Amino acid sequence: MIPASAPVPVSFEDRMATVDFRVAADAHITVDGDACRGCSTRACVTACPANLFVPMADGGILFNYEQCFECGTCYLVCDTAGAITWRYPEGGHGVAFRRS
Amino acid sequence: MSAPGSLTASDNAASSDAARFDAVVVGAGPAGSAAALVLARRGHRVCLLERGPYPGSKNMYGGVVYPRILDELLPGWWEEAPVQRWVTRRATMMLTADQALTVDFRSEAWGQPPYNGATALRPDFDAWLAAKAVDAGALLVTSTTATGLLRDGPGGTVGGVTTDRPGGDLRARVVVACDGVNSFLAKEAGLYGKPDPANYTLGAKEVLALPAATIEDRFALGPGQGADFEIIGCTGDIAGGGFLYTNRDSLAVGVVLHLPALAAAGVRPEQLIAGLKAHPAVAPLVAGGELVEYSAHLIPEGGYDMMPTLTGPGMLVAGDAAAMCLAAGIWLEGVNFAIGSGMAAGESAAEALERGDVSEGGLSGYERRLRDGFVLQDHRRLRHAPHLLLSDRVQRRYPQLACDIVEDLFTVTNPEPKPGIGRLVRRRVASSGVRLRHLAADSWRALRTFG
Ligand SMILES: Cc1cc2nc3c(=O)[nH]c(=O)nc-3n(C[C@H](O)[C@H](O)[C@H](O)COP(=O)(O)OP(=O)(O)OC[C@H]3O[C@@H](n4cnc5c(N)ncnc54)[C@H](O)[C@@H]3O)c2cc1C
Ligand code: SF4
Ligand code: SF4
């Protein structure tokens, strides 16, 4: 049961719109969709707090780096070697927290 | 180059070997700024390198700093530190689906100098501390990512860092890696083994705007006073916990989740936050709060047993980069441990520079300082806490058991007479599925860990 006082739920898009991202021209994380085809855990899909890993019908993964928190969760939970290439974005780019 | 701040100076410095730095400190979080401040005060030429556009831009946490460690370094810090609220109320909540048991403590003394803890926003706090290092003479270079280590020959002494600026190598006699939980520099230096996800938790949080007066009413606080709630039993099948902190005119509410369980659970972090916010004991506190920022960050949860080797030739590791955040249930203290270890790193690096010996041996004063102080003493004492606290019994069975026992205690069953407390507890333990020998073993472990 949701209490009457519960806050109005926000869509994931609106949630991410509260965060300031200074998007770099180059992707700092790349995902090899082919490597993902053999993956049974799909751990990244629910663990990524920014919800950036989208499973595709063909078993691959669609990934977009633009709204990434640079947290590191994905490379730690993924146990398929070579699926994720991870580095920090170019200096001055990426997430910029203001109120956390 | 479209460069903010002081970049030109560093580019010049980088291009001429004569102008190399005594120390490059990587990361302008609390560890890095403390290290740079100490080094600069001792007269060394320090570059403080930060990949974000401003200090704090990449740093998110729950929300309470315990700044007494600054008493010596920055006397009177409380006159000027960018504080949101002084924490005068600390509560630990145990939740089940529809019960809550809270231990709630208040102290007026914590609202007076020298204070105890304060809520603060990291972009404010980290920028303030970095500015202290700059005042002392450190050169802060923002918007620049260190991309690797410079070495005198393969496996040789570390002699600076490469950056993602064209021609942006920064040479230095010593590198202090304060580059946070993912520390690619410590990994590159071979100071860590293969990272194990079981040593990490993910924190995700929402900042919810509410008027200051509403916050003071709801949390029963005086003006400028703050509350800190740690919460267990709110993360379903995932080991972890929750938190709720008061800023001046916003709340911080979030969850901390053990990575292996999060990876396996098929539940998303924001769904768990939504569940926490909807709990009957929490919903009235957060009602009407407007989401103004969502954020996420890792915590090195493993403590003492996951720490890397702390020194290499020409290099020291401090703060989260060395897993020095203390995450032991009722305590979540990382900023003070980062400052404490950063100060020790700064002092030891300064000593080594002054003696002209930055070899591993020359830098060994660092570990000694940490062992003599609170950083490694607290970590050693609490080294088994993460394991105990992330266990299923502590996470789920015990909160349920405690809530049930208290519910029995306070439920009036007239016309039945009250049962004896001993019998009531035995009955609940028996039906909880918790074995007495586990309860005894966990109590003993808890006593040894926390006692
Ligand atoms: C959800 C959550 C809740 C928490 N709650 C609390 C709390 O209530 N109280 C508390 O005391 N602690 C808390 N902590 C822990 C605390 O945030 C950390 O322990 C603390 O920030 C560590 O400080 P640091 O300086 O070591 O690292 P960080 O604060 O992470 O700073 C590292 C800096 O290095 C920079 N950097 C990284 N790599 C590079 C590079 N290659 N080049 C240039 N710059 C780089 C980063 O941008 C960053 O500014 C919490 C953490 C989380 C995630
Ligand atoms: S990124 Fe890793 S965890 Fe995610 S689907 Fe691909 S292989 Fe699996
Ligand atoms: S670093 Fe964090 S936010 Fe970015 S893609 Fe990986 S899990 Fe998602």
Coordinates of C-alpha atoms in Angstrom, one line a residue, chain A:
Chain A
M1 CA 0.0 0.0 0.0
I2 CA 1.3 3.4 -0.9
P3 CA 0.6 6.0 1.9
A4 CA -1.3 9.1 0.9
S5 CA 1.7 11.2 1.8
A6 CA 4.1 9.3 -0.6
P7 CA 5.9 11.7 -3.0
V8 CA 4.8 11.7 -6.6
P9 CA 6.9 9.2 -8.5
V10 CA 9.2 10.7 -11.1
S11 CA 10.0 9.1 -14.4
F12 CA 13.5 7.8 -14.9
E13 CA 14.0 10.5 -17.5
D14 CA 13.0 13.3 -15.1
R15 CA 15.2 11.7 -12.4
M16 CA 18.3 11.9 -14.7
A17 CA 17.3 15.4 -15.8
T18 CA 18.1 16.6 -12.2
V19 CA 21.7 15.8 -12.8
D20 CA 24.2 18.1 -14.6
F21 CA 26.3 16.3 -17.2
R22 CA 28.9 18.0 -19.3
V23 CA 29.0 15.4 -22.1
A24 CA 32.4 14.7 -23.6
A25 CA 32.8 14.1 -27.3
D26 CA 34.3 10.7 -26.8
A27 CA 32.7 7.8 -24.9
H28 CA 34.7 7.0 -21.7
I29 CA 33.0 3.6 -21.5
T30 CA 32.4 1.2 -24.3
V31 CA 30.5 -2.1 -24.2
D32 CA 31.2 -4.9 -26.7
G33 CA 27.7 -6.1 -27.4
D34 CA 29.0 -9.3 -28.9
A35 CA 30.8 -10.3 -25.7
C36 CA 27.5 -9.7 -23.9
R37 CA 25.6 -12.3 -26.0
G38 CA 27.1 -15.1 -24.0
C39 CA 26.4 -13.5 -20.6
S40 CA 23.9 -15.1 -18.4
T41 CA 24.0 -12.7 -15.4
R42 CA 23.2 -9.4 -17.2
A43 CA 24.3 -7.9 -13.9
C44 CA 24.9 -4.5 -15.4
V45 CA 21.3 -4.1 -16.5
T46 CA 19.8 -3.6 -13.0
A47 CA 22.9 -2.6 -11.1
C48 CA 23.8 0.5 -13.1
P49 CA 22.2 3.3 -11.2
A50 CA 21.9 5.4 -14.3
N51 CA 20.1 2.6 -16.2
L52 CA 22.5 2.8 -19.2
F53 CA 22.6 -0.8 -20.2
V54 CA 19.7 -1.8 -22.4
P55 CA 19.3 -5.4 -23.3
M56 CA 18.4 -6.0 -27.0
A57 CA 16.2 -8.6 -28.6
D58 CA 19.3 -10.2 -30.2
G59 CA 21.0 -10.8 -26.9
G60 CA 23.4 -7.9 -27.2
I61 CA 23.5 -4.7 -25.0
L62 CA 22.9 -1.2 -26.1
F63 CA 25.0 1.3 -24.1
N64 CA 25.1 5.1 -24.1
Y65 CA 27.8 6.8 -21.9
E66 CA 26.3 10.3 -21.8
Q67 CA 24.5 10.2 -18.4
C68 CA 27.0 8.1 -16.5
F69 CA 27.8 8.7 -12.8
E70 CA 31.3 7.3 -13.3
C71 CA 30.7 5.1 -10.3
G72 CA 32.5 1.9 -11.5
T73 CA 29.7 -0.5 -10.6
C74 CA 29.4 -1.9 -14.1
Y75 CA 33.1 -3.0 -14.5
L76 CA 33.0 -4.5 -11.0
V77 CA 29.9 -6.6 -11.4
C78 CA 30.6 -7.7 -15.0
D79 CA 32.6 -11.0 -15.1
T80 CA 32.9 -11.3 -18.9
A81 CA 36.5 -10.3 -19.8
G82 CA 36.6 -7.6 -22.4
A83 CA 32.9 -6.8 -22.4
I84 CA 33.4 -3.4 -20.7
T85 CA 36.2 -0.9 -21.4
W86 CA 36.2 1.7 -18.7
R87 CA 38.1 4.9 -18.0
Y88 CA 37.3 8.4 -16.7
P89 CA 35.9 10.9 -19.1
E90 CA 38.2 13.7 -20.4
G91 CA 38.9 16.2 -17.6
G92 CA 36.2 18.7 -17.0
H93 CA 33.5 16.5 -18.6
G94 CA 31.0 14.0 -17.3
V95 CA 28.9 14.2 -14.2
A96 CA 29.0 17.4 -12.1
F97 CA 27.2 17.1 -8.8
R98 CA 25.9 20.4 -7.3
R99 CA 23.9 19.4 -4.2
S100 CA 25.2 16.0 -3.0

